[in-house]
Amino acid sequence: MKILVTGGAGFIGSHTLIELYAAGHTAVVVDNLYNSSKEALNRVGKIVGEEIPFYQTDIRDREGLEKVLSRYQFDCCIHFAGLKAVGESVAKPLEYYENNMNGTFVLLDVMRKHGCKNIIFSSSATVYGDPAVIPITEQCPKGHCTNPYGQTKSMLEEVLMDVQKADQEWNVVLLRYFNPIGAYKTGTIGENPNGIPNNLMPYITQVAIGKRKELGVFGNDYDTHDGTGVRDYIHVVDLAKAHVCALSAIARQCGVGIYNIGTGHGYSVLDVVNAFVKVNGVDVPYSIKPRRPGDIATCYCDPAKAKAELGWEAQYGIEEMCRDSWNWQKNNPNGYAE
Ligand code: NAD
Ligand code: UFG
């Protein structure tokens, strides 16, 4: 298939491009490079053995998108483009609502106009709020999102389902990602946060490489096996492959499909730190800090539906995730910057 990949220069998008090409698909990337670098696409091009067509375009720029969709006939869009920093979204709600909501509205309208009515959307476990049941199945009711970022994911899921309900030529796959970490095995592409990382693994790798003094562990009084927060970490390469599998649902005209994309295993913050230290033989000093507002104790999924319906299942465990995150960081201490 020919796939429009919005946000394809980003962390998950760049890894997904590799798996798309490996499976025989081709892609065109639209990204405004707000949170990414063209260098990521150059490196993906080297891995897949051909240059990835790229348009530095904002998805809110209707004319810019029109140009791309007039030029190619796409079978499907994988829609990664969006702002994703939870804390920043609390400080800048308008910017988050405007970018994520309006960007998707323009994208859907232009897609419809050009007869491309298949979309795979990057949703998030955040839509479950503080989950009613663990492990989380897709049946679990959506919960209250404590931040504008999460609200945009939850609302866009509803928007996409409404669009499909009104016009059943649409096929919509909502992939609810759990916690993606890791990097491609070459260590040439990976997660490249700007400034102080918000997420656990990039913070750990920056402590390990000496850029930050110590990791703050946000709370050790949760109701978990060691008191620290438990999450379902998933290797980004496994996550990337889930998108390729999701294309099969699009191909069989699934209507709406909703899938949890995680491993089904929960690891605490200290489990991750200990695994990282053991696998990589490096130190990660840490100290216990107060809980981070908005965090929940435990979040991991039941990924059985994705296995049954998409034939997708995570292959990598926490050791590979820690190894590959470190491989990327140590080979690229400054990310994509020279
Ligand atoms: P990322 O920031 O690395 O990638 C997102 C890309 O979208 C960036 O390259 C950015 O420049 C681009 N972008 C943002 N707004 C744009 C716009 N208006 N027009 C064009 N391009 C735009 O993030 P990621 O980690 O690769 O996440 C990809 C998607 O998955 C996002 O939608 C994110 O919300 C979602 N998601 C991520 C996680 C996670 O933990 N990384 C978890 C759940 C869901
Ligand atoms: N944590 C620390 N110290 C840090 C960073 C994180 O102790 O410096 C802890 C958190 O308290 C939490 C765990 O590590 O217990 C994971 O935190 P992350 O920030 O890495 O991930 P979250 O589960 O909070 O959120 C992530 C994404 C969200 C997404 C969610 C579910 O940031 O966008 O996963 O997919 F919605």
Tab-separated table of C-alpha atoms and ligand atoms in Angstrom:
chain	number	residue	atom	x	y	z
A	1	MET	CA	0.000	0.000	0.000
A	2	LYS	CA	0.983	3.645	-0.342
A	3	ILE	CA	0.795	5.295	3.061
A	4	LEU	CA	0.633	8.948	4.072
A	5	VAL	CA	2.554	9.201	7.346
A	6	THR	CA	1.906	12.408	9.290
A	7	GLY	CA	4.514	13.074	11.970
A	8	GLY	CA	6.777	10.523	10.291
A	9	ALA	CA	10.003	12.238	11.368
A	10	GLY	CA	9.153	11.694	15.036
A	11	PHE	CA	10.093	8.877	17.385
A	12	ILE	CA	7.354	6.370	16.591
A	13	GLY	CA	6.838	7.538	13.011
A	14	SER	CA	10.481	7.027	12.015
A	15	HIS	CA	10.469	3.465	13.382
A	16	THR	CA	7.180	2.710	11.666
A	17	LEU	CA	8.583	3.784	8.292
A	18	ILE	CA	11.218	1.053	8.549
A	19	GLU	CA	8.626	-1.634	9.237
A	20	LEU	CA	6.354	-0.371	6.449
A	21	TYR	CA	9.150	-0.604	3.883
A	22	ALA	CA	10.251	-3.993	5.248
A	23	ALA	CA	6.706	-5.248	4.637
A	24	GLY	CA	6.707	-3.961	1.044
A	25	HIS	CA	4.706	-0.753	1.532
A	26	THR	CA	5.844	2.731	0.535
A	27	ALA	CA	5.295	6.000	2.378
A	28	VAL	CA	5.244	9.751	2.029
A	29	VAL	CA	5.960	11.803	5.150
A	30	VAL	CA	4.338	15.078	6.131
A	31	ASP	CA	5.860	16.684	9.217
A	32	ASN	CA	6.425	20.294	10.291
A	33	LEU	CA	9.584	19.237	12.187
A	34	TYR	CA	8.335	21.031	15.303
A	35	ASN	CA	9.558	18.177	17.488
A	36	SER	CA	11.825	16.271	15.124
A	37	SER	CA	14.679	16.444	12.688
A	38	LYS	CA	15.059	15.794	8.973
A	39	GLU	CA	18.148	13.794	9.926
A	40	ALA	CA	15.885	11.059	11.327
A	41	LEU	CA	14.420	10.587	7.837
A	42	ASN	CA	17.871	10.575	6.246
A	43	ARG	CA	18.843	7.765	8.578
A	44	VAL	CA	15.629	5.842	7.919
A	45	GLY	CA	16.405	6.220	4.197
A	46	LYS	CA	19.788	4.568	4.748
A	47	ILE	CA	18.197	1.682	6.619
A	48	VAL	CA	15.472	1.010	4.044
A	49	GLY	CA	17.761	1.676	1.070
A	50	GLU	CA	15.762	4.463	-0.514
A	51	GLU	CA	14.960	8.074	0.158
A	52	ILE	CA	11.653	8.665	1.913
A	53	PRO	CA	9.562	11.335	0.130
A	54	PHE	CA	9.167	14.174	2.617
A	55	TYR	CA	7.124	17.377	2.787
A	56	GLN	CA	7.866	19.868	5.549
A	57	THR	CA	4.241	20.845	5.943
A	58	ASP	CA	2.002	21.550	8.898
A	59	ILE	CA	-1.132	19.418	8.805
A	60	ARG	CA	-3.148	22.557	9.626
A	61	ASP	CA	-1.932	24.035	6.319
A	62	ARG	CA	-4.767	22.974	4.026
A	63	GLU	CA	-3.080	24.141	0.828
A	64	GLY	CA	0.137	22.347	1.704
A	65	LEU	CA	-1.729	19.109	2.423
A	66	GLU	CA	-3.800	19.487	-0.761
A	67	LYS	CA	-0.578	19.563	-2.760
A	68	VAL	CA	0.608	16.285	-1.255
A	69	LEU	CA	-2.722	14.488	-1.622
A	70	SER	CA	-3.124	15.726	-5.202
A	71	ARG	CA	0.258	14.315	-6.095
A	72	TYR	CA	-0.159	10.795	-4.681
A	73	GLN	CA	-3.053	8.360	-4.392
A	74	PHE	CA	-2.845	7.061	-0.821
A	75	ASP	CA	-4.411	3.827	0.404
A	76	CYS	CA	-4.218	4.829	4.051
A	77	CYS	CA	-2.948	7.506	6.426
A	78	ILE	CA	-1.050	6.681	9.611
A	79	HIS	CA	-1.583	9.787	11.699
A	80	PHE	CA	1.160	10.415	14.251
A	81	ALA	CA	1.401	14.218	13.988
A	82	GLY	CA	0.551	15.936	17.228
A	83	LEU	CA	1.945	17.560	20.322
A	84	LYS	CA	2.467	15.052	23.117
A	85	ALA	CA	4.004	16.528	26.262
A	86	VAL	CA	1.538	16.062	29.117
A	87	GLY	CA	2.955	18.789	31.395
A	88	GLU	CA	3.301	21.308	28.587
A	89	SER	CA	-0.303	20.673	27.578
A	90	VAL	CA	-1.450	21.787	31.041
A	91	ALA	CA	0.492	25.048	30.641
A	92	LYS	CA	-0.504	25.580	26.974
A	93	PRO	CA	-3.975	24.093	26.554
A	94	LEU	CA	-4.982	26.279	23.608
A	95	GLU	CA	-1.870	25.364	21.635
A	96	TYR	CA	-2.508	21.667	22.269
A	97	TYR	CA	-6.205	21.762	21.411
A	98	GLU	CA	-5.509	23.879	18.345
A	99	ASN	CA	-2.684	21.749	16.980
A	100	ASN	CA	-4.059	18.293	17.701
A	101	MET	CA	-7.761	18.889	17.072
A	102	ASN	CA	-7.594	21.376	14.228
A	103	GLY	CA	-4.716	19.534	12.563
A	104	THR	CA	-6.773	16.339	12.507
A	105	PHE	CA	-9.884	18.148	11.235
A	106	VAL	CA	-7.974	19.600	8.281
A	107	LEU	CA	-6.303	16.260	7.589
A	108	LEU	CA	-9.613	14.345	7.594
A	109	ASP	CA	-11.285	16.894	5.356
A	110	VAL	CA	-8.470	16.843	2.792
A	111	MET	CA	-8.310	13.032	2.904
A	112	ARG	CA	-12.051	12.805	2.295
A	113	LYS	CA	-11.823	15.212	-0.611
A	114	HIS	CA	-9.139	13.059	-2.216
A	115	GLY	CA	-10.952	9.773	-1.629
A	116	CYS	CA	-8.583	8.404	1.011
A	117	LYS	CA	-10.869	7.199	3.796
A	118	ASN	CA	-8.600	4.878	5.746
A	119	ILE	CA	-6.790	6.049	8.857
A	120	ILE	CA	-4.743	4.565	11.682
A	121	PHE	CA	-4.640	6.947	14.627
A	122	SER	CA	-2.061	7.176	17.419
A	123	SER	CA	-4.163	7.059	20.522
A	124	SER	CA	-2.965	6.401	24.027
A	125	ALA	CA	-3.575	4.463	27.206
A	126	THR	CA	-4.170	7.876	28.700
A	127	VAL	CA	-7.797	7.672	27.423
A	128	TYR	CA	-8.529	5.121	30.192
A	129	GLY	CA	-7.730	7.719	32.873
A	130	ASP	CA	-7.314	5.911	36.172
A	131	PRO	CA	-8.376	2.548	34.743
A	132	ALA	CA	-11.430	0.808	36.128
A	133	VAL	CA	-9.849	-2.650	35.657
A	134	ILE	CA	-6.320	-4.036	35.383
A	135	PRO	CA	-5.221	-5.474	33.003
A	136	ILE	CA	-7.005	-2.959	30.790
A	137	THR	CA	-9.081	-4.428	27.978
A	138	GLU	CA	-10.618	-2.371	25.184
A	139	GLN	CA	-13.961	-2.917	26.950
A	140	CYS	CA	-12.741	-0.884	29.888
A	141	PRO	CA	-14.640	2.426	29.924
A	142	LYS	CA	-12.713	5.525	29.021
A	143	GLY	CA	-11.836	7.588	32.067
A	144	HIS	CA	-11.274	11.170	33.027
A	145	CYS	CA	-8.148	12.606	31.402
A	146	THR	CA	-6.362	14.942	33.750
A	147	ASN	CA	-4.631	16.986	31.044
A	148	PRO	CA	-5.399	18.655	27.685
A	149	TYR	CA	-3.095	16.287	25.789
A	150	GLY	CA	-5.112	13.288	26.954
A	151	GLN	CA	-8.357	15.114	26.216
A	152	THR	CA	-7.285	15.622	22.595
A	153	LYS	CA	-6.651	11.877	22.204
A	154	SER	CA	-9.971	10.956	23.761
A	155	MET	CA	-11.942	13.535	21.771
A	156	LEU	CA	-10.222	12.675	18.500
A	157	GLU	CA	-11.180	9.030	18.996
A	158	GLU	CA	-14.826	10.184	19.192
A	159	VAL	CA	-14.424	12.451	16.171
A	160	LEU	CA	-12.969	9.626	14.099
A	161	MET	CA	-15.734	7.214	15.120
A	162	ASP	CA	-18.381	9.817	14.259
A	163	VAL	CA	-16.822	10.358	10.842
A	164	GLN	CA	-16.926	6.601	10.218
A	165	LYS	CA	-20.501	6.343	11.475
A	166	ALA	CA	-21.616	9.043	9.042
A	167	ASP	CA	-19.791	7.548	6.056
A	168	GLN	CA	-19.087	3.846	6.170
A	169	GLU	CA	-16.553	4.040	3.398
A	170	TRP	CA	-14.196	5.105	6.177
A	171	ASN	CA	-12.088	2.587	8.088
A	172	VAL	CA	-10.668	3.837	11.369
A	173	VAL	CA	-8.157	1.984	13.526
A	174	LEU	CA	-7.476	3.467	16.945
A	175	LEU	CA	-4.235	2.141	18.415
A	176	ARG	CA	-3.965	2.869	22.118
A	177	TYR	CA	-0.248	2.814	22.804
A	178	PHE	CA	1.059	2.026	26.239
A	179	ASN	CA	4.625	3.240	27.033
A	180	PRO	CA	6.929	3.088	24.006
A	181	ILE	CA	10.681	2.958	24.693
A	182	GLY	CA	13.704	1.349	22.997
A	183	ALA	CA	15.117	2.123	19.574
A	184	TYR	CA	15.987	0.464	16.285
A	185	LYS	CA	18.754	-2.121	16.600
A	186	THR	CA	21.335	-0.083	14.631
A	187	GLY	CA	21.198	2.647	17.284
A	188	THR	CA	20.921	5.250	14.519
A	189	ILE	CA	17.363	6.376	15.229
A	190	GLY	CA	15.641	6.822	18.568
A	191	GLU	CA	13.780	9.135	20.895
A	192	ASN	CA	15.194	12.655	20.854
A	193	PRO	CA	13.449	14.818	23.447
A	194	ASN	CA	13.990	18.563	23.555
A	195	GLY	CA	15.228	19.883	26.892
A	196	ILE	CA	14.577	18.012	30.116
A	197	PRO	CA	12.906	14.675	29.335
A	198	ASN	CA	9.425	14.177	30.784
A	199	ASN	CA	9.391	10.433	30.311
A	200	LEU	CA	11.175	7.816	32.325
A	201	MET	CA	13.456	6.077	29.808
A	202	PRO	CA	14.974	9.176	28.166
A	203	TYR	CA	15.625	10.521	31.652
A	204	ILE	CA	17.366	7.277	32.636
A	205	THR	CA	19.562	7.277	29.521
A	206	GLN	CA	20.544	10.922	30.091
A	207	VAL	CA	21.524	10.133	33.682
A	208	ALA	CA	23.490	7.099	32.496
A	209	ILE	CA	25.427	9.194	29.981
A	210	GLY	CA	26.164	11.878	32.563
A	211	LYS	CA	23.944	14.663	31.217
A	212	ARG	CA	21.785	14.670	34.349
A	213	LYS	CA	22.890	14.005	37.904
A	214	GLU	CA	20.227	11.601	39.078
A	215	LEU	CA	16.789	10.281	38.288
A	216	GLY	CA	13.942	11.500	40.456
A	217	VAL	CA	11.593	8.593	41.179
A	218	PHE	CA	8.145	10.158	41.478
A	219	GLY	CA	6.692	8.482	44.553
A	220	ASN	CA	7.387	5.198	46.339
A	221	ASP	CA	4.117	4.965	48.252
A	222	TYR	CA	1.827	3.685	45.506
A	223	ASP	CA	-0.058	0.454	45.990
A	224	THR	CA	2.386	-1.548	43.823
A	225	HIS	CA	4.944	-4.278	44.596
A	226	ASP	CA	7.703	-1.761	45.429
A	227	GLY	CA	5.655	1.415	45.828
A	228	THR	CA	6.734	2.979	42.498
A	229	GLY	CA	4.461	3.443	39.465
A	230	VAL	CA	3.854	0.436	37.213
A	231	ARG	CA	3.575	0.773	33.421
A	232	ASP	CA	3.372	-1.403	30.324
A	233	TYR	CA	6.588	-0.534	28.469
A	234	ILE	CA	6.647	-1.598	24.844
A	235	HIS	CA	9.584	-1.715	22.434
A	236	VAL	CA	9.071	0.914	19.754
A	237	VAL	CA	9.914	-1.641	17.047
A	238	ASP	CA	7.063	-3.850	18.272
A	239	LEU	CA	4.819	-0.799	18.299
A	240	ALA	CA	5.917	0.075	14.761
A	241	LYS	CA	5.020	-3.455	13.611
A	242	ALA	CA	1.549	-3.069	15.116
A	243	HIS	CA	0.867	-0.386	12.493
A	244	VAL	CA	1.788	-2.760	9.695
A	245	CYS	CA	-0.551	-5.380	11.194
A	246	ALA	CA	-3.275	-2.726	11.521
A	247	LEU	CA	-3.144	-2.265	7.748
A	248	SER	CA	-4.617	-5.758	7.483
A	249	ALA	CA	-7.699	-4.545	9.381
A	250	ILE	CA	-7.956	-1.617	6.988
A	251	ALA	CA	-7.622	-4.009	4.035
A	252	ARG	CA	-10.506	-6.143	5.270
A	253	GLN	CA	-12.624	-3.003	5.780
A	254	CYS	CA	-12.908	-3.215	9.529
A	255	GLY	CA	-15.083	-0.123	9.992
A	256	VAL	CA	-13.845	0.866	13.430
A	257	GLY	CA	-11.161	-1.150	15.237
A	258	ILE	CA	-9.809	-0.286	18.680
A	259	TYR	CA	-6.709	-2.023	19.997
A	260	ASN	CA	-4.474	-1.841	23.038
A	261	ILE	CA	-0.840	-1.976	21.985
A	262	GLY	CA	1.274	-3.081	24.925
A	263	THR	CA	3.011	-6.217	26.158
A	264	GLY	CA	0.596	-7.046	28.961
A	265	HIS	CA	3.407	-6.886	31.538
A	266	GLY	CA	3.723	-4.172	34.164
A	267	TYR	CA	7.124	-2.943	35.362
A	268	SER	CA	7.686	-0.477	38.172
A	269	VAL	CA	10.040	2.487	37.908
A	270	LEU	CA	12.591	0.608	40.021
A	271	ASP	CA	12.170	-2.558	37.919
A	272	VAL	CA	13.107	-0.510	34.848
A	273	VAL	CA	16.067	1.163	36.571
A	274	ASN	CA	17.343	-2.201	37.825
A	275	ALA	CA	16.933	-3.876	34.431
A	276	PHE	CA	18.740	-0.978	32.736
A	277	VAL	CA	21.668	-1.133	35.168
A	278	LYS	CA	21.926	-4.920	34.857
A	279	VAL	CA	21.686	-5.148	31.072
A	280	ASN	CA	23.980	-2.230	30.284
A	281	GLY	CA	26.443	-2.349	33.183
A	282	VAL	CA	26.092	1.391	33.868
A	283	ASP	CA	25.079	3.321	36.991
A	284	VAL	CA	21.769	5.163	37.301
A	285	PRO	CA	21.760	7.118	40.563
A	286	TYR	CA	18.273	7.997	41.764
A	287	SER	CA	16.432	9.510	44.679
A	288	ILE	CA	12.811	9.304	45.749
A	289	LYS	CA	10.780	12.462	45.058
A	290	PRO	CA	7.145	13.340	45.715
A	291	ARG	CA	4.464	11.888	43.457
A	292	ARG	CA	4.004	13.675	40.120
A	293	PRO	CA	0.524	15.252	39.911
A	294	GLY	CA	-1.816	13.352	37.616
A	295	ASP	CA	0.134	10.048	37.757
A	296	ILE	CA	-1.667	6.796	38.467
A	297	ALA	CA	-0.322	3.762	40.303
A	298	THR	CA	-0.689	1.021	37.726
A	299	CYS	CA	-1.359	0.858	34.004
A	300	TYR	CA	-0.908	-2.250	31.888
A	301	CYS	CA	-3.058	-3.851	29.261
A	302	ASP	CA	-4.491	-7.075	28.043
A	303	PRO	CA	-3.226	-7.155	24.440
A	304	ALA	CA	-5.236	-10.282	23.463
A	305	LYS	CA	-7.535	-8.468	21.047
A	306	ALA	CA	-4.638	-7.192	18.926
A	307	LYS	CA	-3.267	-10.738	18.791
A	308	ALA	CA	-6.592	-12.306	17.841
A	309	GLU	CA	-7.681	-9.718	15.279
A	310	LEU	CA	-4.452	-8.207	13.934
A	311	GLY	CA	-2.114	-11.156	14.421
A	312	TRP	CA	0.160	-8.792	16.346
A	313	GLU	CA	2.025	-9.570	19.511
A	314	ALA	CA	5.039	-7.916	21.169
A	315	GLN	CA	8.286	-9.837	20.685
A	316	TYR	CA	10.699	-7.867	22.835
A	317	GLY	CA	11.036	-7.759	26.617
A	318	ILE	CA	12.314	-5.198	29.079
A	319	GLU	CA	15.972	-6.266	28.591
A	320	GLU	CA	15.902	-5.531	24.853
A	321	MET	CA	14.094	-2.250	25.511
A	322	CYS	CA	16.805	-1.169	27.978
A	323	ARG	CA	19.629	-2.373	25.719
A	324	ASP	CA	18.344	-0.583	22.628
A	325	SER	CA	17.479	2.669	24.459
A	326	TRP	CA	21.054	2.793	25.737
A	327	ASN	CA	22.548	1.833	22.385
A	328	TRP	CA	20.799	4.831	20.784
A	329	GLN	CA	21.779	7.233	23.593
A	330	LYS	CA	25.429	6.245	23.776
A	331	ASN	CA	25.888	6.385	19.994
A	332	ASN	CA	24.084	9.747	19.799
A	333	PRO	CA	24.789	11.673	23.011
A	334	ASN	CA	23.231	14.781	21.457
A	335	GLY	CA	20.457	13.056	19.562
A	336	TYR	CA	20.315	14.142	15.927
A	337	ALA	CA	22.316	17.317	16.550
A	338	GLU	CA	25.922	17.231	15.294
B	1	NAD	P1	7.053	12.870	18.298
B	1	NAD	O1	6.877	14.242	18.862
B	1	NAD	O2	8.412	12.306	18.234
B	1	NAD	O3	6.392	12.800	16.840
B	1	NAD	C1	5.297	13.591	16.471
B	1	NAD	C2	5.648	14.297	15.168
B	1	NAD	O4	4.561	15.107	14.750
B	1	NAD	C3	6.873	15.209	15.306
B	1	NAD	O5	7.800	14.890	14.300
B	1	NAD	C4	6.307	16.608	15.128
B	1	NAD	O6	7.233	17.482	14.517
B	1	NAD	C5	5.087	16.332	14.259
B	1	NAD	N1	4.016	17.326	14.351
B	1	NAD	C6	3.414	17.818	15.463
B	1	NAD	N2	2.455	18.682	15.124
B	1	NAD	C7	2.424	18.736	13.774
B	1	NAD	C8	1.641	19.451	12.823
B	1	NAD	N3	0.696	20.310	13.205
B	1	NAD	N4	1.875	19.249	11.512
B	1	NAD	C9	2.848	18.404	11.097
B	1	NAD	N5	3.616	17.705	11.941
B	1	NAD	C10	3.409	17.876	13.271
B	1	NAD	O7	6.086	11.911	19.128
B	1	NAD	P2	5.976	10.314	19.126
B	1	NAD	O8	6.413	9.837	20.446
B	1	NAD	O9	6.589	9.755	17.904
B	1	NAD	O10	4.392	10.162	19.076
B	1	NAD	C11	3.689	9.968	17.862
B	1	NAD	C12	2.211	9.959	18.159
B	1	NAD	O11	1.928	8.945	19.114
B	1	NAD	C13	1.694	11.262	18.776
B	1	NAD	O12	0.416	11.529	18.263
B	1	NAD	C14	1.619	10.934	20.247
B	1	NAD	O13	0.670	11.730	20.908
B	1	NAD	C15	1.218	9.484	20.211
B	1	NAD	N6	1.565	8.748	21.442
B	1	NAD	C16	2.859	8.779	21.882
B	1	NAD	C17	3.191	8.126	23.063
B	1	NAD	C18	4.595	8.174	23.598
B	1	NAD	O14	4.779	7.879	24.787
B	1	NAD	N7	5.613	8.500	22.804
B	1	NAD	C19	2.211	7.406	23.785
B	1	NAD	C20	0.909	7.382	23.291
B	1	NAD	C21	0.599	8.061	22.102
B	2	UFG	N1	8.784	8.662	36.260
B	2	UFG	C1	9.704	8.927	37.264
B	2	UFG	N2	10.673	9.839	37.008
B	2	UFG	C2	10.772	10.516	35.830
B	2	UFG	C3	9.833	10.239	34.817
B	2	UFG	C4	8.841	9.310	35.075
B	2	UFG	O1	9.647	8.336	38.345
B	2	UFG	O2	11.675	11.356	35.688
B	2	UFG	C5	7.753	7.637	36.518
B	2	UFG	C6	6.334	8.159	36.452
B	2	UFG	O3	5.940	8.680	37.710
B	2	UFG	C7	5.565	6.896	36.030
B	2	UFG	C8	6.569	6.158	35.130
B	2	UFG	O4	7.850	6.672	35.493
B	2	UFG	O5	5.285	6.103	37.149
B	2	UFG	C9	6.325	6.381	33.641
B	2	UFG	O6	6.283	7.786	33.380
B	2	UFG	P1	6.355	8.360	31.893
B	2	UFG	O7	6.329	9.850	32.023
B	2	UFG	O8	7.496	7.759	31.162
B	2	UFG	O9	5.031	7.813	31.217
B	2	UFG	P2	3.502	7.987	31.623
B	2	UFG	O10	2.957	6.621	31.885
B	2	UFG	O11	3.314	9.008	32.665
B	2	UFG	O12	2.896	8.609	30.287
B	2	UFG	C10	3.245	8.103	29.000
B	2	UFG	C11	3.181	9.221	27.970
B	2	UFG	C12	1.767	9.676	27.817
B	2	UFG	C13	0.890	8.508	27.495
B	2	UFG	C14	1.032	7.441	28.552
B	2	UFG	C15	0.234	6.222	28.207
B	2	UFG	O13	3.974	10.320	28.363
B	2	UFG	O14	1.703	10.564	26.722
B	2	UFG	O15	2.400	7.070	28.665
B	2	UFG	O16	0.554	5.797	26.941
B	2	UFG	F1	-0.390	8.928	27.459
